[in-house]
mmCIF file of C-alpha atoms in Angstrom:
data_model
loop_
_atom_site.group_PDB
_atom_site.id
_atom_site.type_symbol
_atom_site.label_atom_id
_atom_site.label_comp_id
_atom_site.label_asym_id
_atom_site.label_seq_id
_atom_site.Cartn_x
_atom_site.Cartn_y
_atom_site.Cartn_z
ATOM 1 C CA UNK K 1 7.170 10.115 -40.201
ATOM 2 C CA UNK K 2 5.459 13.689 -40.387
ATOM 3 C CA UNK K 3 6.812 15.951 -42.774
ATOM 4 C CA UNK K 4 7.401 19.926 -40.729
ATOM 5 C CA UNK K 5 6.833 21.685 -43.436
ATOM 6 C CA UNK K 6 3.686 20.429 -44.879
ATOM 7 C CA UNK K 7 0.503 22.978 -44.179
ATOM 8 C CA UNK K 8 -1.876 20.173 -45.545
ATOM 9 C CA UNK K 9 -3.146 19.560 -42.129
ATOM 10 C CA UNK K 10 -2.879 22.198 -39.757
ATOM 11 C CA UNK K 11 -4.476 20.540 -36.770
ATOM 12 C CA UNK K 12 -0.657 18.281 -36.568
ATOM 13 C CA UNK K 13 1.930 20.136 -35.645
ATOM 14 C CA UNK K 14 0.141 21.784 -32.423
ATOM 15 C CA UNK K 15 -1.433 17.968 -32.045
ATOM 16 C CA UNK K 16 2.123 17.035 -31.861
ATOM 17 C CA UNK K 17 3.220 19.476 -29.358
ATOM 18 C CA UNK K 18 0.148 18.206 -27.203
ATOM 19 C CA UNK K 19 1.768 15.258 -25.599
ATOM 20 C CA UNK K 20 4.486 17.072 -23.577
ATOM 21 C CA UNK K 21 2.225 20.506 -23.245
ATOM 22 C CA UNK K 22 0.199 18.167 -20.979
ATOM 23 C CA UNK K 23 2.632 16.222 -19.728
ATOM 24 C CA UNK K 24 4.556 19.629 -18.109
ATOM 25 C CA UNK K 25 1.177 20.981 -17.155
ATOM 26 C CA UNK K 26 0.306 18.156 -15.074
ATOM 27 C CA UNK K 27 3.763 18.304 -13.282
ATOM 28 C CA UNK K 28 3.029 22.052 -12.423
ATOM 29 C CA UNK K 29 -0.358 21.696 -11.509
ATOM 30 C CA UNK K 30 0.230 18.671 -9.045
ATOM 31 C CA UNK K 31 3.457 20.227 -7.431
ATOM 32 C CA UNK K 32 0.748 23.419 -7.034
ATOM 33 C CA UNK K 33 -2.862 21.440 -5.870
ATOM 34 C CA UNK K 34 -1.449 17.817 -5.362
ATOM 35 C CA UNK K 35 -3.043 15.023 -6.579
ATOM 36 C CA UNK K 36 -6.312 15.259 -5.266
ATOM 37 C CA UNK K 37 -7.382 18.886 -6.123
ATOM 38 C CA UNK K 38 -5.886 18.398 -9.999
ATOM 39 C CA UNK K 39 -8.329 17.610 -12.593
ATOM 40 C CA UNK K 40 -8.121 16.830 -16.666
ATOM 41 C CA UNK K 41 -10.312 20.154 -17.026
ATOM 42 C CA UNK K 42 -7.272 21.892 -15.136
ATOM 43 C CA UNK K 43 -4.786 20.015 -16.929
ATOM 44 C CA UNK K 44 -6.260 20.767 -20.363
ATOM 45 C CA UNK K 45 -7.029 24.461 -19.742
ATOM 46 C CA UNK K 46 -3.438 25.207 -18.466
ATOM 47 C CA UNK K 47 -1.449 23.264 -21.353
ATOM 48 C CA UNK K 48 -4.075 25.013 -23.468
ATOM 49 C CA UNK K 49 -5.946 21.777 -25.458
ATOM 50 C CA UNK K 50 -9.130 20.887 -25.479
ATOM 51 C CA UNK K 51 -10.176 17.911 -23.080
ATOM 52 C CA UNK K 52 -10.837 15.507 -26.238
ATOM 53 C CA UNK K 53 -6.564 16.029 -27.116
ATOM 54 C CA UNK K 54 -6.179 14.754 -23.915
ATOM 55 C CA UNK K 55 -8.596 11.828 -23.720
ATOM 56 C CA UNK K 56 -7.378 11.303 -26.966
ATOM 57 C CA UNK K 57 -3.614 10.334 -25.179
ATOM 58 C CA UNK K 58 -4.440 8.999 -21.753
ATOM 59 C CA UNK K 59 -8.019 7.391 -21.008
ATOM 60 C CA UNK K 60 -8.285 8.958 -16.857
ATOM 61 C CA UNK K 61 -6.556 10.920 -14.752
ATOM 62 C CA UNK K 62 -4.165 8.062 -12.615
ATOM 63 C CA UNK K 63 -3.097 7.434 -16.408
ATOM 64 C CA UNK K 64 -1.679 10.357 -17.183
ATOM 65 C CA UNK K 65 -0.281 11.487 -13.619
ATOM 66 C CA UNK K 66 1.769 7.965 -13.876
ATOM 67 C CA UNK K 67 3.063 8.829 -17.199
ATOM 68 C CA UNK K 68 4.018 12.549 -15.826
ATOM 69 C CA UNK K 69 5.566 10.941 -12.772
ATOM 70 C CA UNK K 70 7.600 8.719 -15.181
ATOM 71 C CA UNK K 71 8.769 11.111 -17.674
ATOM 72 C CA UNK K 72 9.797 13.362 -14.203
ATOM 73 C CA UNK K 73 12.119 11.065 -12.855
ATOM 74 C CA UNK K 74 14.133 10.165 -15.588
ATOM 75 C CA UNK K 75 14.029 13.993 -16.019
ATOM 76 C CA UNK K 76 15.155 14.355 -12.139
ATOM 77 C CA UNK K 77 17.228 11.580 -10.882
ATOM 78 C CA UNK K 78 20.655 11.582 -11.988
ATOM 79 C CA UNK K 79 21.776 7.534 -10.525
ATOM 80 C CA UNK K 80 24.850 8.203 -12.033
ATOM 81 C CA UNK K 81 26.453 11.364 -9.797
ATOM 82 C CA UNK K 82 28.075 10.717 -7.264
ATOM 83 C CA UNK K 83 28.827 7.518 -7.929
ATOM 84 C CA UNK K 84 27.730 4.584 -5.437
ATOM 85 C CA UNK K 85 29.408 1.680 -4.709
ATOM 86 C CA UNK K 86 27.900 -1.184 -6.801
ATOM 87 C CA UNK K 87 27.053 -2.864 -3.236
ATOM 88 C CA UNK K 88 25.559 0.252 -1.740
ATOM 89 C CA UNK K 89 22.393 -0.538 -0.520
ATOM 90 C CA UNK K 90 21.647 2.119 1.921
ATOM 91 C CA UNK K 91 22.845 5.181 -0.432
ATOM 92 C CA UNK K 92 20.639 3.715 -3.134
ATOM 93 C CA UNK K 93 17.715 3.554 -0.581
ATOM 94 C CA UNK K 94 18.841 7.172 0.745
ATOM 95 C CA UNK K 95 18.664 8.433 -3.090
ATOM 96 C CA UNK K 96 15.206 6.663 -3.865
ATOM 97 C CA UNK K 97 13.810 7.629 -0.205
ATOM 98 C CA UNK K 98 14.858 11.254 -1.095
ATOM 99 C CA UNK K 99 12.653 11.233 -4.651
ATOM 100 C CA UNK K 100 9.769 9.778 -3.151
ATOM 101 C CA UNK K 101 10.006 12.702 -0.467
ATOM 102 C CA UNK K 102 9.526 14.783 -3.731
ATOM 103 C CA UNK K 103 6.647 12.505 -5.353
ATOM 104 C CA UNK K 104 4.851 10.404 -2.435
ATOM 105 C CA UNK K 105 1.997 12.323 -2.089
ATOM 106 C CA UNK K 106 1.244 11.239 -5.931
ATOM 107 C CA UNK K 107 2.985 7.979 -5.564
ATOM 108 C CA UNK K 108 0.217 6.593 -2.344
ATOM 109 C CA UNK K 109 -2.807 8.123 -4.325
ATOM 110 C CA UNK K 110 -1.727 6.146 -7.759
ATOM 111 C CA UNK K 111 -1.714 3.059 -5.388
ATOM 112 C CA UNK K 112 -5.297 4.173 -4.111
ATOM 113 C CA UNK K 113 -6.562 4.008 -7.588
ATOM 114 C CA UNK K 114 -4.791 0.464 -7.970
ATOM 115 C CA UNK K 115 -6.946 -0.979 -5.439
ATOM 116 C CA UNK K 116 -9.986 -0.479 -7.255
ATOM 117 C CA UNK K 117 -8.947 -0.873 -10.838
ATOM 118 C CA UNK K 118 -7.185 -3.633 -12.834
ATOM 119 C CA UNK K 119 -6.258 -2.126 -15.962
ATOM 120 C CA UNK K 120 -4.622 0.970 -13.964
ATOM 121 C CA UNK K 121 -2.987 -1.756 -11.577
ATOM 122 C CA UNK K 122 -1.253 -3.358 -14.006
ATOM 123 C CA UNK K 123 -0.131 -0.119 -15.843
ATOM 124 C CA UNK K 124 1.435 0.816 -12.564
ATOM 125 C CA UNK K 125 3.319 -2.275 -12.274
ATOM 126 C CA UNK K 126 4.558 -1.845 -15.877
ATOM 127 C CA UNK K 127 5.470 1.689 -15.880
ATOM 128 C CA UNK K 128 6.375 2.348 -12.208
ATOM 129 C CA UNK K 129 6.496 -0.470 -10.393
ATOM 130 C CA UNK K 130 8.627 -3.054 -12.308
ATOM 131 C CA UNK K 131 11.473 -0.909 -13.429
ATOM 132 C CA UNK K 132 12.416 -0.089 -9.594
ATOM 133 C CA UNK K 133 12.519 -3.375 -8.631
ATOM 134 C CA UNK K 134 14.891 -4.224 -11.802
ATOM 135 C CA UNK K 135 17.389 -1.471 -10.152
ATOM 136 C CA UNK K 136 16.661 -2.224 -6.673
ATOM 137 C CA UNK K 137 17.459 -6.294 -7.544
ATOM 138 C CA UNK K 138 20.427 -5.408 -9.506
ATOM 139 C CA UNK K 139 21.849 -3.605 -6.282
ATOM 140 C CA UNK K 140 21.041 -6.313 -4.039
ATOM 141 C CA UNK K 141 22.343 -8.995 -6.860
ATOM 142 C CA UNK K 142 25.907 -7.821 -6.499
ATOM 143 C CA UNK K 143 25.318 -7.493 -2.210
ATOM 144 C CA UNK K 144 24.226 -11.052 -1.426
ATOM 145 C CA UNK K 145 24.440 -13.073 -4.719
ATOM 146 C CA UNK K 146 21.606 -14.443 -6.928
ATOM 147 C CA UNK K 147 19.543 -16.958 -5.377
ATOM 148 C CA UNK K 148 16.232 -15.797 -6.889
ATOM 149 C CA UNK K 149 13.994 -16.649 -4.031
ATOM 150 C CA UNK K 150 16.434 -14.792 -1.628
ATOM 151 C CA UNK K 151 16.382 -11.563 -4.201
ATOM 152 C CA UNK K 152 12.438 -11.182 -4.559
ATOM 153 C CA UNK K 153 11.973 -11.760 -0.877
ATOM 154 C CA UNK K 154 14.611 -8.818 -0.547
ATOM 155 C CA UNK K 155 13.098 -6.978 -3.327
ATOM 156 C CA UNK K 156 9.582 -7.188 -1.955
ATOM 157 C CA UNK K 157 10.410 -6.822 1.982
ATOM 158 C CA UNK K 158 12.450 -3.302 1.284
ATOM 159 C CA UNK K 159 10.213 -1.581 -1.679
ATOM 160 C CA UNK K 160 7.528 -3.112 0.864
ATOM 161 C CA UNK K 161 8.851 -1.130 3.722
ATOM 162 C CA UNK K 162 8.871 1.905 1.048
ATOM 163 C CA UNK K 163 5.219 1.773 0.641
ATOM 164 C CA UNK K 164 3.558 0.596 3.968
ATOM 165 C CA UNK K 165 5.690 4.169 5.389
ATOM 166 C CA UNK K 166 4.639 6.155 2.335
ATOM 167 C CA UNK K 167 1.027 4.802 2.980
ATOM 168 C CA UNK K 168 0.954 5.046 7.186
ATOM 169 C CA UNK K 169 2.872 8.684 6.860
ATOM 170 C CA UNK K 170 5.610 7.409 8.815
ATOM 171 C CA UNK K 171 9.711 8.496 8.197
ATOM 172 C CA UNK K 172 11.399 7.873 5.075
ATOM 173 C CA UNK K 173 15.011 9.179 6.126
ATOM 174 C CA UNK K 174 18.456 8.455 6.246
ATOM 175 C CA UNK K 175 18.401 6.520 9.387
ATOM 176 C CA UNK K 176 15.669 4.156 8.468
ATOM 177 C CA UNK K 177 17.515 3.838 5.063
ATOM 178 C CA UNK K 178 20.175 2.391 7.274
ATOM 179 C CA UNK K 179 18.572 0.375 9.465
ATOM 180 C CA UNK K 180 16.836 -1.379 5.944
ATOM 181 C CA UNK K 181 20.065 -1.882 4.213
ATOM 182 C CA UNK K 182 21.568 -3.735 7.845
ATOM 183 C CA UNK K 183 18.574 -6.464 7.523
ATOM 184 C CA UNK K 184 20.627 -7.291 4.176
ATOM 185 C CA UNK K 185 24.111 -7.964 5.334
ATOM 186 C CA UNK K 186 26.482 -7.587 1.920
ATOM 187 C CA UNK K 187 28.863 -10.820 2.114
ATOM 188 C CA UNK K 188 31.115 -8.428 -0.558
ATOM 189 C CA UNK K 189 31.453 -5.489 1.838
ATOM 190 C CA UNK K 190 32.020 -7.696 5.082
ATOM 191 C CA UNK K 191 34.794 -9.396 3.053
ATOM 192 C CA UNK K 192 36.186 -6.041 1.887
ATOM 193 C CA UNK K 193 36.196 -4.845 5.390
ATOM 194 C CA UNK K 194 38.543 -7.770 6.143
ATOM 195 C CA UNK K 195 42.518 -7.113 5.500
ATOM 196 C CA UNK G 1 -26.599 0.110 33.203
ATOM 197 C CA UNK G 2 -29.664 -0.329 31.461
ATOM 198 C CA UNK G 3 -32.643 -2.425 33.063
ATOM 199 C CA UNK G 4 -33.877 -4.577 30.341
ATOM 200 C CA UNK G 5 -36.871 -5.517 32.221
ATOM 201 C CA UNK G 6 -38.210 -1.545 31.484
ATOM 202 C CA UNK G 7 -40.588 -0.724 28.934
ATOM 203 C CA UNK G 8 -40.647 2.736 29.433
ATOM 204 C CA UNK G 9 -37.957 3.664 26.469
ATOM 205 C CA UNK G 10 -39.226 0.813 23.944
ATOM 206 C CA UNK G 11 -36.377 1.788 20.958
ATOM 207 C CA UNK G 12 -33.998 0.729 23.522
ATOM 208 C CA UNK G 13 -33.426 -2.832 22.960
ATOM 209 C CA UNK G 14 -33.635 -2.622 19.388
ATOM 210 C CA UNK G 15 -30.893 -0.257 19.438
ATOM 211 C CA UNK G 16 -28.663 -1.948 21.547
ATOM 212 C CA UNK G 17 -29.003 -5.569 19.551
ATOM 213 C CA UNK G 18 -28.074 -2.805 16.483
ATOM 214 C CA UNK G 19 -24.703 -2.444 16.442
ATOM 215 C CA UNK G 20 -23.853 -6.318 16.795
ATOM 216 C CA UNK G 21 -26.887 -6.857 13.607
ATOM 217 C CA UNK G 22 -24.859 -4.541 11.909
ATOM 218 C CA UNK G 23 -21.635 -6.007 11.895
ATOM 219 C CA UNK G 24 -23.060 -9.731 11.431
ATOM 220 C CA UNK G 25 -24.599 -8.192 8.071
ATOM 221 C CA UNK G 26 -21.444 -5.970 6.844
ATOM 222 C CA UNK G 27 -19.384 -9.654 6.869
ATOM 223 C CA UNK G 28 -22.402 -11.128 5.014
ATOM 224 C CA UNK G 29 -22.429 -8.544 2.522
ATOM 225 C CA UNK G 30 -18.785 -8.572 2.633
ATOM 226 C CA UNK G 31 -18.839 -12.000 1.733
ATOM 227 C CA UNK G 32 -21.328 -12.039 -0.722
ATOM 228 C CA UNK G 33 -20.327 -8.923 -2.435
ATOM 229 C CA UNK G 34 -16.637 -7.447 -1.868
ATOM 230 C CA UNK G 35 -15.760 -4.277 -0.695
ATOM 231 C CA UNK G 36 -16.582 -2.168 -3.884
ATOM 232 C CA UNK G 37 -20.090 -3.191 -4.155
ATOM 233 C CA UNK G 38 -21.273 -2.960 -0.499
ATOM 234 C CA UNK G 39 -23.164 0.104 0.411
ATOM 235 C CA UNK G 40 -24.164 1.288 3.944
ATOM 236 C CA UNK G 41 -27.762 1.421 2.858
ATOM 237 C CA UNK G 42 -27.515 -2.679 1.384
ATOM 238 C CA UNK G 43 -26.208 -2.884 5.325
ATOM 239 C CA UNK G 44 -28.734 -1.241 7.056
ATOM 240 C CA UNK G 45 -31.612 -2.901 5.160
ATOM 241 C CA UNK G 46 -29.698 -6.573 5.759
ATOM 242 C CA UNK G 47 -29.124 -5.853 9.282
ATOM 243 C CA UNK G 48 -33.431 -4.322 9.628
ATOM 244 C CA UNK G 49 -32.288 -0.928 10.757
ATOM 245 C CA UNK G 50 -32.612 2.484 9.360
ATOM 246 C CA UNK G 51 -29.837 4.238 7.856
ATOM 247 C CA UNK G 52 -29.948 7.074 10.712
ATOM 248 C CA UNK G 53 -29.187 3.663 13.671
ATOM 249 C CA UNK G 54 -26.284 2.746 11.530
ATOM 250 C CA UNK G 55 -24.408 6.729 11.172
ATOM 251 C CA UNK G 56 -25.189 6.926 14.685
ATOM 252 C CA UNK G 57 -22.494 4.079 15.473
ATOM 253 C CA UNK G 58 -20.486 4.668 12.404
ATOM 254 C CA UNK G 59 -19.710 8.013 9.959
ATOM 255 C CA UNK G 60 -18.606 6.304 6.845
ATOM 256 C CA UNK G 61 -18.573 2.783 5.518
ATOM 257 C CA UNK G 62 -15.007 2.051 6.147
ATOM 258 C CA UNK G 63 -15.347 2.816 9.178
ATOM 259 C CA UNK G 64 -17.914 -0.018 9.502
ATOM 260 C CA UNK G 65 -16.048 -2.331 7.571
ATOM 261 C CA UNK G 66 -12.874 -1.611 9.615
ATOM 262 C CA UNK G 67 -14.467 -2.397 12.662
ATOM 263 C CA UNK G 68 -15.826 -5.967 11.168
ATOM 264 C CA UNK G 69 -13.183 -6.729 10.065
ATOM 265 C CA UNK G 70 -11.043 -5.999 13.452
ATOM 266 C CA UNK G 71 -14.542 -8.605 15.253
ATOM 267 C CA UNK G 72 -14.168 -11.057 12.400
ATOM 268 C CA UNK G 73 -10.258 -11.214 13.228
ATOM 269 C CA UNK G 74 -11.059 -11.514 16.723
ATOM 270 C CA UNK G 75 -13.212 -14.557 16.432
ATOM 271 C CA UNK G 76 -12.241 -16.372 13.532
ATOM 272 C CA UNK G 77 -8.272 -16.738 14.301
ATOM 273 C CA UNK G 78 -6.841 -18.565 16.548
ATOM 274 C CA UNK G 79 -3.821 -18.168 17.231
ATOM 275 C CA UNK G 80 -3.117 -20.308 20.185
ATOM 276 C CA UNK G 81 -3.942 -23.723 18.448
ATOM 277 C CA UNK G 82 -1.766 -25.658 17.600
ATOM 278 C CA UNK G 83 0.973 -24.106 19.586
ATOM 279 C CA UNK G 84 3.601 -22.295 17.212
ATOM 280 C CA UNK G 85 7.123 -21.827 19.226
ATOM 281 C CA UNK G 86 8.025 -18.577 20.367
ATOM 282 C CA UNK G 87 10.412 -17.417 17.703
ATOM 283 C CA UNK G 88 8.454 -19.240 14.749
ATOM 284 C CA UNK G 89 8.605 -16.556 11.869
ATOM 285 C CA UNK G 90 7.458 -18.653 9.106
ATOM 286 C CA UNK G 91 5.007 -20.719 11.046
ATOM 287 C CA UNK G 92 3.600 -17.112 12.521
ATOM 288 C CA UNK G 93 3.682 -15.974 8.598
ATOM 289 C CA UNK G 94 1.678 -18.592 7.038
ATOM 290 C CA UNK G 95 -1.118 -17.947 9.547
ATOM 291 C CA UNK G 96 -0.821 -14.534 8.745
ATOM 292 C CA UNK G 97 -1.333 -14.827 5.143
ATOM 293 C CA UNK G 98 -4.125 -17.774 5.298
ATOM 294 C CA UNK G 99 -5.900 -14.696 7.225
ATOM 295 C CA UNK G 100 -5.064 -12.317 4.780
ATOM 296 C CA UNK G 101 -6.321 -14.614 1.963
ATOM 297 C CA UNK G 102 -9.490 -14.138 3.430
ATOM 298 C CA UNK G 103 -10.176 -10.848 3.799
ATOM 299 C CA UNK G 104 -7.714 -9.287 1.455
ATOM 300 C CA UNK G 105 -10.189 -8.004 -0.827
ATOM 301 C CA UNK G 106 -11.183 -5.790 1.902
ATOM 302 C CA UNK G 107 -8.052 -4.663 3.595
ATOM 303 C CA UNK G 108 -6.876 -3.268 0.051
ATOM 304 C CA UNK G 109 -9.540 -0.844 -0.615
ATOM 305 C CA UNK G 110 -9.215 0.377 3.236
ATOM 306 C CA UNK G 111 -5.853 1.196 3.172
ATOM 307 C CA UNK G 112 -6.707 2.806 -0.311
ATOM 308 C CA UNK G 113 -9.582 5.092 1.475
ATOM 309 C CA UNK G 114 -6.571 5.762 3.907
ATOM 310 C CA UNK G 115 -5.105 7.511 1.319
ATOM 311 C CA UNK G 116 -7.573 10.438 0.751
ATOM 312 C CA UNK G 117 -8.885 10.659 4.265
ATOM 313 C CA UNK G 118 -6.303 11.558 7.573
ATOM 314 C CA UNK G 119 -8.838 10.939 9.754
ATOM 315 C CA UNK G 120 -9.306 7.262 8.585
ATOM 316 C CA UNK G 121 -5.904 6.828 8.038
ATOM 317 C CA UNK G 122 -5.320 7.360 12.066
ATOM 318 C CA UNK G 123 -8.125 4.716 12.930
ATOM 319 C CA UNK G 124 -7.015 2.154 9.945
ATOM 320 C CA UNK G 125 -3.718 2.590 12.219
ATOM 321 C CA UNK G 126 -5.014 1.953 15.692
ATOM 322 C CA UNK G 127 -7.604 0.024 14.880
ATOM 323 C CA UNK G 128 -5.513 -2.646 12.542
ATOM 324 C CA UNK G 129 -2.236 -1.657 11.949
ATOM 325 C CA UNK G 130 -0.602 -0.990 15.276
ATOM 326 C CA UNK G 131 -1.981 -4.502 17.121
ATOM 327 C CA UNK G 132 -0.804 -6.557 14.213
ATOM 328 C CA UNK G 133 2.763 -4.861 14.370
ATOM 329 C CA UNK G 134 2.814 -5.304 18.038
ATOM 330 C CA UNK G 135 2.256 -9.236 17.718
ATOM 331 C CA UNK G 136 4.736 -9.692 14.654
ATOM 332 C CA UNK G 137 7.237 -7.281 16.708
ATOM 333 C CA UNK G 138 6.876 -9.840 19.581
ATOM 334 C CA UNK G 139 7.889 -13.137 17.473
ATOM 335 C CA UNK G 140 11.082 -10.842 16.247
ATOM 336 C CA UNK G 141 12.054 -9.977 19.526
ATOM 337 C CA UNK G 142 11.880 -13.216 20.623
ATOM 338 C CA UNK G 143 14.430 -14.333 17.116
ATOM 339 C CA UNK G 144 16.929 -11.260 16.972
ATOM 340 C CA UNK G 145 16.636 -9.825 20.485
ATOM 341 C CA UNK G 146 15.544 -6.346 21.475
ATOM 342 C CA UNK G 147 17.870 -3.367 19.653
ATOM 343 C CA UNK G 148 14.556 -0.977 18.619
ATOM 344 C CA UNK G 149 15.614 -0.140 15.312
ATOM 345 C CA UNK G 150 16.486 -3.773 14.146
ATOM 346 C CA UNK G 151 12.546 -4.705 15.197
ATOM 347 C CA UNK G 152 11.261 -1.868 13.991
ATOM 348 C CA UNK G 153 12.956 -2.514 10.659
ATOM 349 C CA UNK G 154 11.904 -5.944 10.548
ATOM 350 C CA UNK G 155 8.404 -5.099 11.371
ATOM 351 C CA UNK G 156 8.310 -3.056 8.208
ATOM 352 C CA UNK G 157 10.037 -4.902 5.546
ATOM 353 C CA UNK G 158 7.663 -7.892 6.819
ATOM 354 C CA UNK G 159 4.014 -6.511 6.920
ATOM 355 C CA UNK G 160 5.482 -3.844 4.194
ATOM 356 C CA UNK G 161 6.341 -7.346 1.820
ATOM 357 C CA UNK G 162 2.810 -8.134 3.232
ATOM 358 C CA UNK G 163 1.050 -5.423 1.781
ATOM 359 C CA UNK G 164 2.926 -4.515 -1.471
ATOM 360 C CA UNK G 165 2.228 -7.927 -2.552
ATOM 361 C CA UNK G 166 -1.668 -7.398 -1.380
ATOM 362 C CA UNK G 167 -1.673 -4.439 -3.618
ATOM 363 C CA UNK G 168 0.289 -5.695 -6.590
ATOM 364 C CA UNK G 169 -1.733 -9.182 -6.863
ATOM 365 C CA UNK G 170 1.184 -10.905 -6.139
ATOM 366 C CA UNK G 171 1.114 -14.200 -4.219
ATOM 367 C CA UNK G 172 0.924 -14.775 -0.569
ATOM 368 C CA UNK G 173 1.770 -18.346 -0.259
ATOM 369 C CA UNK G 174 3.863 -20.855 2.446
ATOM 370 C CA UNK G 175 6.791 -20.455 -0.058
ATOM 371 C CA UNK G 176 7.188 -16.958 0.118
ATOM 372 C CA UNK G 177 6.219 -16.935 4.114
ATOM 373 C CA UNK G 178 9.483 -19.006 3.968
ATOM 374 C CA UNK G 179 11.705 -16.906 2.287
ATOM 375 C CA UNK G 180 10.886 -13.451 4.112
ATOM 376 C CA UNK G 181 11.713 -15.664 7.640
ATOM 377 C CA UNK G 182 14.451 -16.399 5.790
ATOM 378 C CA UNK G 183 15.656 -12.745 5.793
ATOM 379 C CA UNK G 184 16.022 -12.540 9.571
ATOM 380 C CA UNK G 185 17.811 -15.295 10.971
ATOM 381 C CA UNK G 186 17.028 -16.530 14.129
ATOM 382 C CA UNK G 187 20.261 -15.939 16.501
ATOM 383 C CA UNK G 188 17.998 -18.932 19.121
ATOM 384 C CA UNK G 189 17.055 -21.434 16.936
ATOM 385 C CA UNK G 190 20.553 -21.697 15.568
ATOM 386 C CA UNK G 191 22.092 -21.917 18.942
ATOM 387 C CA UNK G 192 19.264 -24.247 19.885
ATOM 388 C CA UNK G 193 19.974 -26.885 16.449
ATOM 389 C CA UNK G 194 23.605 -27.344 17.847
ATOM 390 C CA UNK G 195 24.161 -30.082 20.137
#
């Protein structure tokens, strides 16, 4: 829609370049300070805009850390290598256990923030919350079928699990990856483990 | 240990009726207000103490609030009538979440203080945490038997389901009491509905 080479208003093109500027500054700066010591002053001072460019994109600080945290993992996590088995509950949960090792200090302050504000609550849900349980319902769609009741009690009772560790500082490792994945016996896999 | 026939330390009495006037008026407020609008200085003037009586007791107001909420829980439910059986999951769950019903307003911004704060995150833990896992722990031992892992996998999808749904707005109702029971079978009352 913008046209590169106009000069008519110069203010665009570095306007345009704003967006991710802050986006990768905010990354740096919370794998530096963590959540609680960065600030939009910070922010806006290392991706070199002024803090009106940045209130101009994202209205508080949760706002734009979710967004970061967003863009990051589709950045990071690569679902696709190595493969899993369609049915493979407890390498999924090994895989998303292993990127909230990277993000959970953000992850349990953005649900903080969603305790005490609606509008940010329900922006988590959209952004963060909702497209995890699409993948985690997909995996356990194929494990024990699609009774809908069955999946969001599933859904609920593992990404539950996730959160009440993230939020207690308790493991989040292999072994109680397992030991989630055996509370949803796969009828597929004990069929394929028959002759 | 102290003679309340003595006059010769007059605060005395006052202070002791002070901690129990203080918790009476944090539920009040509680009540009246919600979490996010209660301040310890609304408490102290409520409850006819100074400020300095109520810091004495208690460093920071979710402190107080955790601590009437853990009295309110210890007078308002009862869990012995009427008589659940032993391994009743979804009967055990429904109580649970009429309970949380009431004071979920308040538990959500505690465990979002927990967040920022280590220190409060430890008492949130012993204080409220740790006795409500021990009592859910005990109805699962009593429906899948004792392997350590299973129950302590259980005990976190459950009160994890619990809490993300808390946090996310999401309903706590009979229905869905139902369908995280559901989730672990009982291995006695299927042996005990055969003939």
């Amino acid at each position: 829609m913008s046209d590169p080479t106009s000069n008519a208003r110069p203010g665009r093109p570095r306007d345009e370049q704003a967006g991710p500027a802050i986006l990768a500054a905010t990354r740096q700066l919370l794998d530096r300070h963590g959540y609680h010591d960065v600030t939009t002053a910070l922010i806006a001072r290392q991706a070199g805009v002024g803090k009106q460019t940045l209130y101009r994109r994202w209205d508080s600080k949760p706002a734009l850390i979710l967004d970061a945290l967003a863009d990051h993992a589709r950045r990071d996590i690569d679902w696709s290598a190595p493969p899993l088995a369609d049915d493979d509950l407890e390498g999924f949960l090994v895989r998303v256990f292993a990127a909230v090792g990277r993000t959970g200090d953000t992850l349990r302050h953005l649900m903080a923030e969603a305790q005490s504000d609606v509008a940010f609550r329900s922006l988590l849900k959209e952004r963060l919350i909702e497209p995890r349980r699409a993948a985690l319902r997909a995996v356990l769609e194929r494990r024990i079928g699609a009774d809908p009741a069955a999946l969001t009690a599933a859904v609920a009772a593992i990404y539950g699990a996730l959160w009440y560790r993230l939020m207690m500082d308790e493991p989040l490792d292999a072994a109680f990856a397992g030991d989630l994945a055996r509370l949803v016996p796969g009828r597929l896999s004990a069929a394929s483990a028959a002759p």
